[in-house]
Coordinates of C-alpha atoms in Angstrom, one line a residue:
X73 CA -20.9 24.8 -49.9
X74 CA -19.6 23.9 -46.5
X75 CA -21.0 21.1 -44.5
X76 CA -21.6 21.9 -40.8
X77 CA -20.3 19.2 -38.4
X78 CA -22.2 18.2 -35.4
X79 CA -20.6 18.1 -31.9
X80 CA -20.5 14.3 -32.2
X81 CA -18.8 14.5 -35.6
X82 CA -16.2 16.9 -34.1
X83 CA -15.6 14.6 -31.2
X84 CA -15.1 11.6 -33.4
X85 CA -12.8 13.6 -35.7
X86 CA -10.8 14.8 -32.7
X87 CA -10.4 11.2 -31.4
X88 CA -9.2 10.1 -34.9
X89 CA -6.7 12.9 -34.8
X90 CA -5.4 11.9 -31.4
X91 CA -5.2 8.3 -32.5
X92 CA -3.2 9.2 -35.6
X93 CA -1.0 11.7 -33.9
X94 CA -2.4 14.6 -35.9
X95 CA -3.3 16.4 -32.8
X96 CA 0.0 17.3 -31.2
X97 CA 0.0 17.7 -27.5
X98 CA 2.8 20.0 -26.4
X99 CA 4.2 19.8 -22.9
X100 CA 2.5 22.4 -20.7
X101 CA 5.8 23.9 -19.6
X102 CA 6.9 24.7 -23.2
X103 CA 7.2 28.5 -23.5
X104 CA 8.8 28.7 -26.9
X105 CA 6.0 30.2 -28.8
X106 CA 4.8 33.6 -30.0
X107 CA 1.9 35.5 -28.5
X108 CA -0.3 34.6 -31.4
X109 CA 0.8 30.9 -31.2
X110 CA 0.1 30.9 -27.5
X111 CA -3.4 32.2 -28.2
X112 CA -4.1 29.8 -31.0
X113 CA -2.8 26.8 -29.0
X114 CA -4.2 27.6 -25.6
X115 CA -6.9 25.0 -25.8
X116 CA -4.5 22.3 -27.0
X117 CA -2.0 23.2 -24.3
X118 CA -4.6 23.0 -21.6
X119 CA -5.6 19.5 -22.9
X120 CA -1.9 18.5 -22.8
X121 CA -1.6 19.7 -19.2
X122 CA -4.6 17.7 -18.1
X123 CA -3.3 14.6 -19.9
X124 CA 0.0 15.1 -18.3
X125 CA -1.5 15.4 -14.8
X126 CA -3.8 12.4 -15.4
X127 CA -1.0 10.2 -16.7
X128 CA 1.1 11.3 -13.8
X129 CA -1.5 10.0 -11.4
X130 CA -2.4 6.8 -13.2
X131 CA -0.1 4.7 -11.1
X132 CA -1.1 6.5 -7.9
X133 CA -4.0 4.4 -7.3
X134 CA -5.1 -0.4 -4.5
X135 CA -7.9 -1.6 -2.6
X136 CA -7.7 1.0 0.2
X137 CA -6.0 3.9 1.6
X138 CA -4.0 2.6 4.5
X139 CA -0.9 4.5 3.9
X140 CA 2.1 6.0 5.4
X141 CA 4.2 8.0 2.9
X142 CA 2.5 8.2 -0.4
X143 CA 0.4 5.1 -1.0
X144 CA 2.3 2.3 0.7
X145 CA 0.3 0.1 3.0
X146 CA 2.0 -0.9 6.2
X147 CA -0.8 -2.9 8.0
X148 CA -0.8 -6.5 6.9
X149 CA -2.0 -8.4 10.0
X150 CA -4.1 -7.4 13.1
X151 CA -1.3 -8.5 15.5
X152 CA 1.0 -6.0 13.9
X153 CA -1.6 -3.3 13.2
X154 CA -2.3 -3.2 17.0
X155 CA 1.3 -2.2 17.5
X156 CA 1.4 0.3 14.6
X157 CA 3.3 -2.3 12.5
X158 CA 6.3 -2.3 14.9
X159 CA 6.7 -6.0 14.3
X160 CA 9.9 -6.5 12.2
X161 CA 12.0 -7.7 15.2
X162 CA 9.1 -9.7 16.9
X163 CA 7.8 -11.5 13.8
X164 CA 6.6 -14.5 15.8
X165 CA 3.4 -15.5 13.9
X166 CA 2.6 -16.4 10.3
X167 CA 2.6 -12.7 9.2
X168 CA 6.4 -12.9 9.5
X169 CA 6.0 -13.8 5.8
X170 CA 5.5 -10.1 5.2
X171 CA 7.2 -8.3 8.2
X172 CA 10.4 -10.4 8.4
X173 CA 10.6 -13.9 6.7
X174 CA 13.6 -14.8 8.8
X175 CA 11.3 -14.8 11.8
X176 CA 9.6 -17.9 10.3
X177 CA 12.4 -19.9 12.0
X178 CA 10.7 -19.1 15.3
X179 CA 7.6 -21.0 14.3
X180 CA 6.9 -24.7 14.7
X181 CA 4.6 -27.0 12.7
X182 CA 2.4 -25.4 10.1
X183 CA 0.8 -22.0 10.8
X184 CA -1.9 -20.3 8.9
X185 CA -3.2 -16.7 9.1
X186 CA -5.9 -15.0 7.1
X187 CA -7.3 -11.5 7.6
X188 CA -8.7 -8.3 6.2
X189 CA -8.7 -4.6 6.9
X190 CA -11.7 -2.3 6.9
X191 CA -11.0 1.3 6.2
X192 CA -13.4 4.3 6.7
X193 CA -12.9 8.0 6.6
X194 CA -12.5 10.6 3.9
X195 CA -10.8 13.7 2.6
X196 CA -11.7 17.4 2.3
X197 CA -10.4 20.2 0.2
X198 CA -10.7 24.0 0.2
X199 CA -9.0 26.5 -2.1
X200 CA -8.1 30.1 -1.6
X201 CA -11.5 31.2 -3.2
X202 CA -13.3 29.2 -0.5
X203 CA -14.5 26.4 -2.9
X204 CA -14.8 23.1 -1.1
X205 CA -15.0 19.5 -2.1
X206 CA -15.2 16.2 -0.1
X207 CA -13.8 12.9 -1.2
X208 CA -14.2 9.4 0.1
X209 CA -13.0 5.8 -0.5
X210 CA -15.8 5.1 -3.1
X211 CA -18.1 4.6 -0.2
X212 CA -18.3 4.7 3.6
X213 CA -15.9 1.7 3.7
X214 CA -13.3 0.9 1.1
X215 CA -14.3 -2.1 -1.1
X216 CA -12.7 -4.5 -1.7
X217 CA -10.7 -4.3 1.5
X218 CA -7.0 -5.1 1.5
X219 CA -6.6 -8.6 2.7
X220 CA -3.8 -11.0 3.6
X221 CA -3.0 -14.7 3.7
X222 CA 0.0 -16.4 5.2
X223 CA 1.2 -20.0 5.5
X224 CA 4.5 -21.1 7.1
X225 CA 5.9 -24.6 7.7
X226 CA 8.8 -25.9 9.6
X227 CA 10.4 -28.5 7.3
X228 CA 11.4 -31.0 10.0
X229 CA 7.9 -31.0 11.4
X230 CA 6.7 -31.9 7.9
X231 CA 9.1 -34.8 7.9
X232 CA 11.5 -33.1 5.5
X233 CA 15.2 -33.2 6.7
X234 CA 16.5 -33.3 10.2
X235 CA 17.1 -29.7 10.9
X236 CA 14.6 -27.7 13.0
X237 CA 16.1 -24.4 11.7
X238 CA 14.6 -24.3 8.2
X239 CA 11.1 -23.0 7.3
X240 CA 9.2 -22.0 4.2
X241 CA 6.3 -19.8 3.7
X242 CA 3.9 -18.1 1.3
X243 CA 2.4 -14.6 1.7
X244 CA -0.2 -12.8 -0.3
X245 CA -1.0 -9.2 0.5
X246 CA -1.5 -5.7 -1.0
X247 CA 1.7 -3.7 -0.5
X248 CA 0.7 -0.4 -2.2
X249 CA -2.6 1.2 -2.8
X250 CA -5.1 4.0 -2.8
X251 CA -8.8 4.1 -3.6
X252 CA -10.2 7.6 -3.9
X253 CA -13.4 9.3 -5.3
X254 CA -13.9 13.0 -5.6
X255 CA -17.1 14.6 -7.1
X256 CA -17.3 15.5 -10.7
X257 CA -18.0 19.1 -9.7
X258 CA -14.8 19.5 -7.7
X259 CA -12.4 22.3 -8.8
X260 CA -9.9 19.7 -9.9
X261 CA -12.2 17.3 -11.8
X262 CA -10.0 17.7 -14.8
X263 CA -7.2 16.2 -12.7
X264 CA -9.0 13.3 -11.0
X265 CA -12.5 12.1 -10.1
X266 CA -11.8 8.4 -9.3
X267 CA -8.6 6.4 -8.9
X268 CA -7.7 2.8 -8.0
X269 CA -4.4 0.9 -7.8
X270 CA -5.0 -2.8 -7.2
X271 CA -1.6 -4.3 -6.9
X272 CA -1.0 -7.5 -5.0
X273 CA 2.3 -9.2 -4.0
X274 CA 2.7 -13.0 -4.0
X275 CA 5.8 -13.8 -1.9
X276 CA 7.3 -17.3 -1.5
X277 CA 10.1 -17.3 1.1
X278 CA 12.6 -19.6 2.8
X279 CA 14.4 -19.0 6.1
X280 CA 17.2 -20.9 7.9
X281 CA 19.6 -20.6 10.8
X282 CA 23.3 -20.7 9.8
X283 CA 24.0 -20.0 13.5
X284 CA 21.9 -20.7 16.6
X285 CA 21.2 -17.0 17.2
X286 CA 21.1 -15.8 13.6
X287 CA 18.3 -16.5 11.0
X288 CA 18.3 -15.4 7.4
X289 CA 15.3 -15.2 5.1
X290 CA 15.2 -15.0 1.3
X291 CA 12.2 -14.6 -1.0
X292 CA 10.7 -13.4 -4.2
X293 CA 8.1 -10.7 -4.7
X294 CA 5.8 -11.1 -7.6
X295 CA 3.7 -8.0 -8.2
X296 CA 0.6 -8.4 -10.3
X297 CA -3.0 -7.5 -10.7
X298 CA -6.1 -9.7 -10.3
X299 CA -9.8 -9.3 -10.9
X300 CA -10.3 -10.9 -7.5
X301 CA -9.0 -7.7 -6.0
X302 CA -11.2 -5.1 -7.6
X303 CA -10.8 -3.9 -11.2
X304 CA -7.7 -5.9 -11.7
X305 CA -5.8 -2.9 -13.1
X306 CA -4.6 0.6 -12.4
X307 CA -7.5 2.9 -13.2
X308 CA -8.0 6.6 -13.2
X309 CA -10.9 8.7 -14.2
X310 CA -11.3 12.4 -14.8
X311 CA -13.4 15.0 -16.8
X312 CA -12.2 16.5 -20.1
X313 CA -11.8 20.3 -19.8
X314 CA -12.8 20.8 -23.4
X315 CA -10.8 21.2 -26.6
X316 CA -9.8 19.1 -29.6
X317 CA -13.5 18.8 -30.4
X318 CA -14.1 16.6 -27.4
X319 CA -17.1 18.1 -25.4
X320 CA -16.1 19.5 -22.0
X321 CA -17.1 17.2 -19.2
X322 CA -16.6 14.0 -21.2
X323 CA -15.6 11.2 -18.9
X324 CA -12.0 10.0 -19.5
X325 CA -10.3 6.9 -18.2
X326 CA -6.7 5.8 -18.2
X327 CA -5.8 2.2 -17.2
X328 CA -3.0 -0.3 -17.3
X329 CA -1.6 -3.5 -15.8
X330 CA 1.6 -5.6 -15.7
X331 CA 3.4 -8.2 -13.7
X332 CA 6.9 -7.6 -12.3
X333 CA 9.3 -9.4 -9.9
X334 CA 11.6 -8.3 -7.1
X335 CA 13.3 -10.0 -4.2
X336 CA 13.6 -9.6 -0.4
X337 CA 16.3 -10.5 2.1
X338 CA 15.9 -10.5 5.8
X339 CA 17.7 -11.4 9.1
X340 CA 16.8 -11.9 12.7
X341 CA 19.5 -11.8 15.4
X342 CA 18.9 -12.8 19.0
X343 CA 21.8 -11.7 21.2
X344 CA 20.0 -12.5 24.5
X345 CA 17.6 -15.2 25.7
X346 CA 16.0 -16.2 28.9
X347 CA 16.5 -19.6 30.7
X348 CA 13.8 -21.2 28.5
X349 CA 15.6 -20.1 25.3
X350 CA 13.1 -17.5 24.4
X351 CA 14.4 -14.1 23.0
X352 CA 14.8 -11.2 25.4
X353 CA 16.4 -9.1 22.6
X354 CA 15.7 -9.4 18.9
X355 CA 17.2 -7.3 16.1
X356 CA 15.4 -7.6 12.8
X357 CA 16.1 -6.3 9.3
X358 CA 14.5 -6.7 5.9
X359 CA 15.3 -5.3 2.5
X360 CA 12.8 -5.3 -0.3
X361 CA 14.2 -4.6 -3.8
X362 CA 12.9 -2.3 -6.6
X363 CA 10.7 -3.7 -9.3
X364 CA 9.6 -2.1 -12.5
X365 CA 6.0 -2.2 -13.8
X366 CA 5.4 -1.3 -17.4
X367 CA 1.7 -0.5 -17.2
X368 CA 0.1 -1.2 -20.5
X369 CA -3.5 -0.1 -21.0
X370 CA -5.8 2.3 -22.8
X371 CA -6.9 5.9 -22.8
X372 CA -10.7 6.1 -23.2
X373 CA -13.0 9.0 -23.9
X374 CA -16.6 8.4 -23.0
X375 CA -15.9 4.7 -23.2
X376 CA -14.3 5.0 -26.7
X377 CA -10.8 3.8 -27.2
X378 CA -8.5 6.8 -28.0
X379 CA -5.1 5.2 -27.9
X380 CA -3.1 2.5 -26.2
X381 CA -0.9 3.8 -23.4
X382 CA 2.2 2.7 -21.5
X383 CA 3.6 4.2 -18.3
X384 CA 6.5 2.9 -16.3
X385 CA 6.4 2.9 -12.5
X386 CA 9.2 1.8 -10.3
X387 CA 8.1 0.0 -7.1
X388 CA 10.5 1.6 -4.6
X389 CA 13.1 -0.3 -2.6
X390 CA 12.4 -0.5 1.1
X391 CA 14.7 -1.0 4.1
X392 CA 13.2 -1.7 7.6
X393 CA 15.1 -2.3 10.8
X394 CA 13.8 -2.9 14.3
X395 CA 14.8 -3.9 17.8
X396 CA 12.5 -5.6 20.3
X397 CA 13.1 -5.9 24.0
X398 CA 11.2 -8.1 26.5
X399 CA 11.6 -6.5 30.0
X400 CA 9.4 -9.4 31.3
X401 CA 9.3 -12.9 29.8
X402 CA 8.4 -15.8 31.9
X403 CA 5.9 -18.7 32.1
X404 CA 3.1 -16.3 33.1
X405 CA 3.7 -13.0 31.3
X406 CA 5.5 -11.5 28.3
X407 CA 5.9 -7.8 27.8
X408 CA 7.5 -6.5 24.6
X409 CA 8.7 -3.1 23.5
X410 CA 9.7 -2.5 19.9
X411 CA 11.1 0.4 17.8
X412 CA 11.2 0.1 14.0
X413 CA 12.5 2.6 11.4
X414 CA 11.4 2.2 7.8
X415 CA 13.0 3.8 4.8
X416 CA 11.1 3.9 1.4
X417 CA 13.1 5.0 -1.6
X418 CA 10.4 7.0 -3.4
X419 CA 13.1 9.0 -5.2
X420 CA 13.0 6.2 -7.8
X421 CA 9.7 7.7 -9.0
X422 CA 11.3 10.5 -11.1
X423 CA 8.8 10.8 -13.9
X424 CA 5.6 9.2 -15.1
X425 CA 6.0 9.8 -18.8
X426 CA 3.2 8.2 -20.8
X427 CA 3.8 6.8 -24.3
X428 CA 0.8 6.7 -26.6
X429 CA 0.4 4.2 -29.4
X430 CA 0.2 7.1 -32.0
X431 CA 3.8 7.9 -31.2
X432 CA 3.1 10.8 -28.8
X433 CA 4.9 11.0 -25.4
X434 CA 3.5 13.1 -22.6
X435 CA 6.4 14.1 -20.3
X436 CA 5.2 14.1 -16.7
X437 CA 7.7 14.9 -13.9
X438 CA 7.1 13.3 -10.5
X439 CA 10.2 13.9 -8.4
X440 CA 8.9 12.1 -5.4
X441 CA 10.9 12.2 -2.2
X442 CA 12.3 9.3 -0.2
X443 CA 11.2 9.3 3.4
X444 CA 11.1 7.6 6.8
X445 CA 8.5 6.1 9.0
X446 CA 9.2 5.6 12.8
X447 CA 7.0 3.0 14.5
X448 CA 6.8 2.2 18.2
X449 CA 4.8 -0.7 19.5
X450 CA 4.2 -2.8 22.6
X451 CA 2.5 -6.1 23.5
X452 CA 1.6 -7.4 26.9
X453 CA 0.7 -11.1 26.9
X454 CA -0.8 -13.2 29.7
X455 CA -0.1 -17.0 29.3
X456 CA -2.7 -19.4 30.7
X457 CA -4.3 -16.8 33.0
X458 CA -6.5 -18.3 35.8
X459 CA -9.8 -17.0 34.3
X460 CA -8.9 -18.5 30.9
X461 CA -6.8 -21.6 31.2
X462 CA -5.4 -22.9 27.9
X463 CA -5.5 -19.4 26.5
X464 CA -3.0 -16.7 25.8
X465 CA -4.4 -13.1 25.9
X466 CA -2.5 -10.1 24.5
X467 CA -3.1 -6.4 24.7
X468 CA -1.3 -4.2 22.1
X469 CA -0.7 -0.5 21.4
X470 CA 1.4 1.5 19.1
X471 CA 2.2 4.8 17.3
X472 CA 3.9 5.8 14.0
X473 CA 4.9 9.0 12.3
X474 CA 5.4 9.0 8.5
X475 CA 6.7 11.6 6.1
X476 CA 5.0 12.6 2.9
X477 CA 6.6 11.5 -0.4
X478 CA 5.0 13.7 -3.0
X479 CA 6.1 17.4 -3.4
X480 CA 3.6 20.2 -3.9
X481 CA 4.5 20.7 -7.5
X482 CA 3.4 17.2 -8.6
X483 CA 0.8 16.5 -5.9
X484 CA -2.4 14.9 -7.2
X485 CA -5.6 14.5 -5.1
X486 CA -5.8 10.9 -6.3
X487 CA -3.2 10.3 -3.5
X488 CA -4.0 12.6 -0.6
X489 CA -0.5 12.3 0.6
X490 CA 0.9 14.1 3.7
X491 CA 2.8 13.8 6.9
X492 CA 0.7 11.6 9.2
X493 CA 0.5 10.1 12.6
X494 CA -1.2 6.8 13.5
X495 CA -2.4 5.6 16.9
X496 CA -3.2 1.9 17.3
X497 CA -4.6 -0.5 19.8
X498 CA -5.4 -4.2 19.6
X499 CA -6.2 -7.5 21.4
X500 CA -5.3 -11.1 20.6
X501 CA -6.5 -14.5 21.8
X502 CA -4.8 -17.9 21.2
X503 CA -6.6 -21.0 22.4
X504 CA -4.6 -24.2 22.9
X505 CA -5.0 -27.8 24.0
X506 CA -8.2 -28.3 26.0
X507 CA -9.7 -24.8 25.4
X508 CA -12.6 -24.2 23.1
X509 CA -12.6 -21.4 20.5
X510 CA -15.8 -19.4 20.7
X511 CA -16.8 -21.8 23.4
X512 CA -17.6 -24.5 20.8
X513 CA -14.6 -25.5 18.6
X514 CA -11.9 -27.6 20.3
X515 CA -8.6 -25.8 20.0
X516 CA -6.3 -28.9 20.1
X517 CA -5.3 -31.9 22.1
X518 CA -6.5 -34.6 19.7
X519 CA -2.9 -35.7 18.8
X520 CA -3.8 -36.2 15.1
X521 CA -1.2 -35.0 12.6
X522 CA -3.4 -32.6 10.8
X523 CA -5.6 -31.5 13.6
X524 CA -5.2 -27.9 15.0
X525 CA -3.0 -27.3 18.0
X526 CA -4.1 -23.8 18.4
X527 CA -6.8 -21.3 17.2
X528 CA -6.3 -17.6 17.4
X529 CA -8.2 -14.3 16.8
X530 CA -6.5 -10.9 16.5
X531 CA -8.4 -7.6 16.4
X532 CA -7.0 -4.1 16.0
X533 CA -8.1 -0.5 15.6
X534 CA -6.0 2.3 14.1
X535 CA -6.6 6.0 13.6
X536 CA -4.5 7.7 10.9
X537 CA -4.4 11.4 11.3
X538 CA -2.9 13.4 8.5
X539 CA -1.5 16.9 9.1
X540 CA -3.4 19.6 7.2
X541 CA -1.6 20.1 3.9
X542 CA -1.6 23.3 1.9
X543 CA -0.5 22.7 -1.7
X544 CA 0.9 25.7 -3.6
X545 CA 2.7 26.0 -6.9
X546 CA 1.3 22.9 -8.5
X547 CA 1.7 22.4 -12.2
X548 CA -2.1 22.2 -12.3
X549 CA -3.3 25.3 -10.4
X550 CA -6.8 23.8 -9.8
X551 CA -5.1 21.4 -7.3
X552 CA -3.8 24.2 -5.1
X553 CA -5.5 24.4 -1.7
X554 CA -5.7 22.8 1.7
X555 CA -6.3 19.1 2.2
X556 CA -7.5 17.4 5.4
X557 CA -7.6 13.6 5.7
X558 CA -8.6 11.2 8.6
X559 CA -8.8 7.5 8.3
X560 CA -10.1 4.8 10.6
X561 CA -8.8 1.3 10.2
X562 CA -10.2 -2.0 11.7
X563 CA -8.2 -5.2 11.2
X564 CA -9.1 -8.9 11.9
X565 CA -7.0 -12.0 11.5
X566 CA -7.8 -15.7 12.2
X567 CA -4.9 -18.0 13.0
X568 CA -4.6 -21.7 13.0
X569 CA -1.5 -23.6 14.2
X570 CA -1.0 -27.3 13.3

């Protein structure tokens, strides 16, 4: 007499099979099978396809979608965001720790900057059948927001050495990321429902001037995850399509984390100065190396551990160059124009193969495409204007265009990537000497060693407008359709100069 298994028993039995490797997951592109075999294995093949797509996207997920080209974040301070991040050749505040560490040689004393970026907006999808879905950032505003912290110090001003041309710094920021949520009822719920990638970069740097007009910066990039920045891991959720005894609609999760290291090298060349020694032309360049993350985590079904999983993701190399010109730079006004060109080597992301602890490997092609972002920015600054003595006031604006990195075949809604345009504007205030910040706090002038010599506030707004993208020929047909994305970004940074 046969004993009938309940759905729960079947689910448990299926999970045991997956753990042990008894349930073989063939690659979805494997066509070497007979018609009968194809019919008998259809369900298993579909599960394999879903697993492949999910695992492909597990690393495509940080605390907000402020991206240009896949999921790289460009905005790391309000002073730069207001200029569409065309800041590589200017790099004249503490955020040089990200944009161009060689620029730290332009700074005196100790300078601090801390800020955050608020992102709102969303995504929409419509397929050929007219089915629609709307996604968001897990809320009206992405939480936690990507934030940044910088500190720089001129060593001579600290009483270390006799040269004014050496500076050190520490930067903490979120270099890559996306945070997305799509409804469980979306046509592609078996590909993704939620995704998060919460990578942070801790960057110590040193900069020096071997020549009066040439500065060089060197630094390390330590990529890691922290619970202080959200979940503290790569995380992706989706719905099981059915098969292997696992009930259709079961919530699945794939996660992982790791720490990896890379390096950066930068330079700042000043071929022309005014009579006060301030730059009239700056040329900046920074190279950020690759780093390899081995994302170790788990595959969960309904909260139950199915298998340990490892996926390798290569953080791409990045090369950014810029030229800044000051048509006006005197004791009353400064007007800067800057053009930056950024290259991101996404071609290093060739596959996202996932290796499960039961010995199975799910082959997942990625074949991402390297691309360029062109950024144009301007800043007009008034120094000690008559209405606001002891203050500097800056107005900023900028534009960028960025190319998509993910081809149609391997596109995943977890990263709503596409060609995009950004328009930015911003304002900055720096209070010095006898001024009072917010009308209350003295900005400087006490003469004490550790007392502030300047207090600043930078604000910026940016609209990121993605071109409509129609995806066709994807390895998961449910993903095919037209995607529309618009994001609104607000940045704020507080600065303190000692």
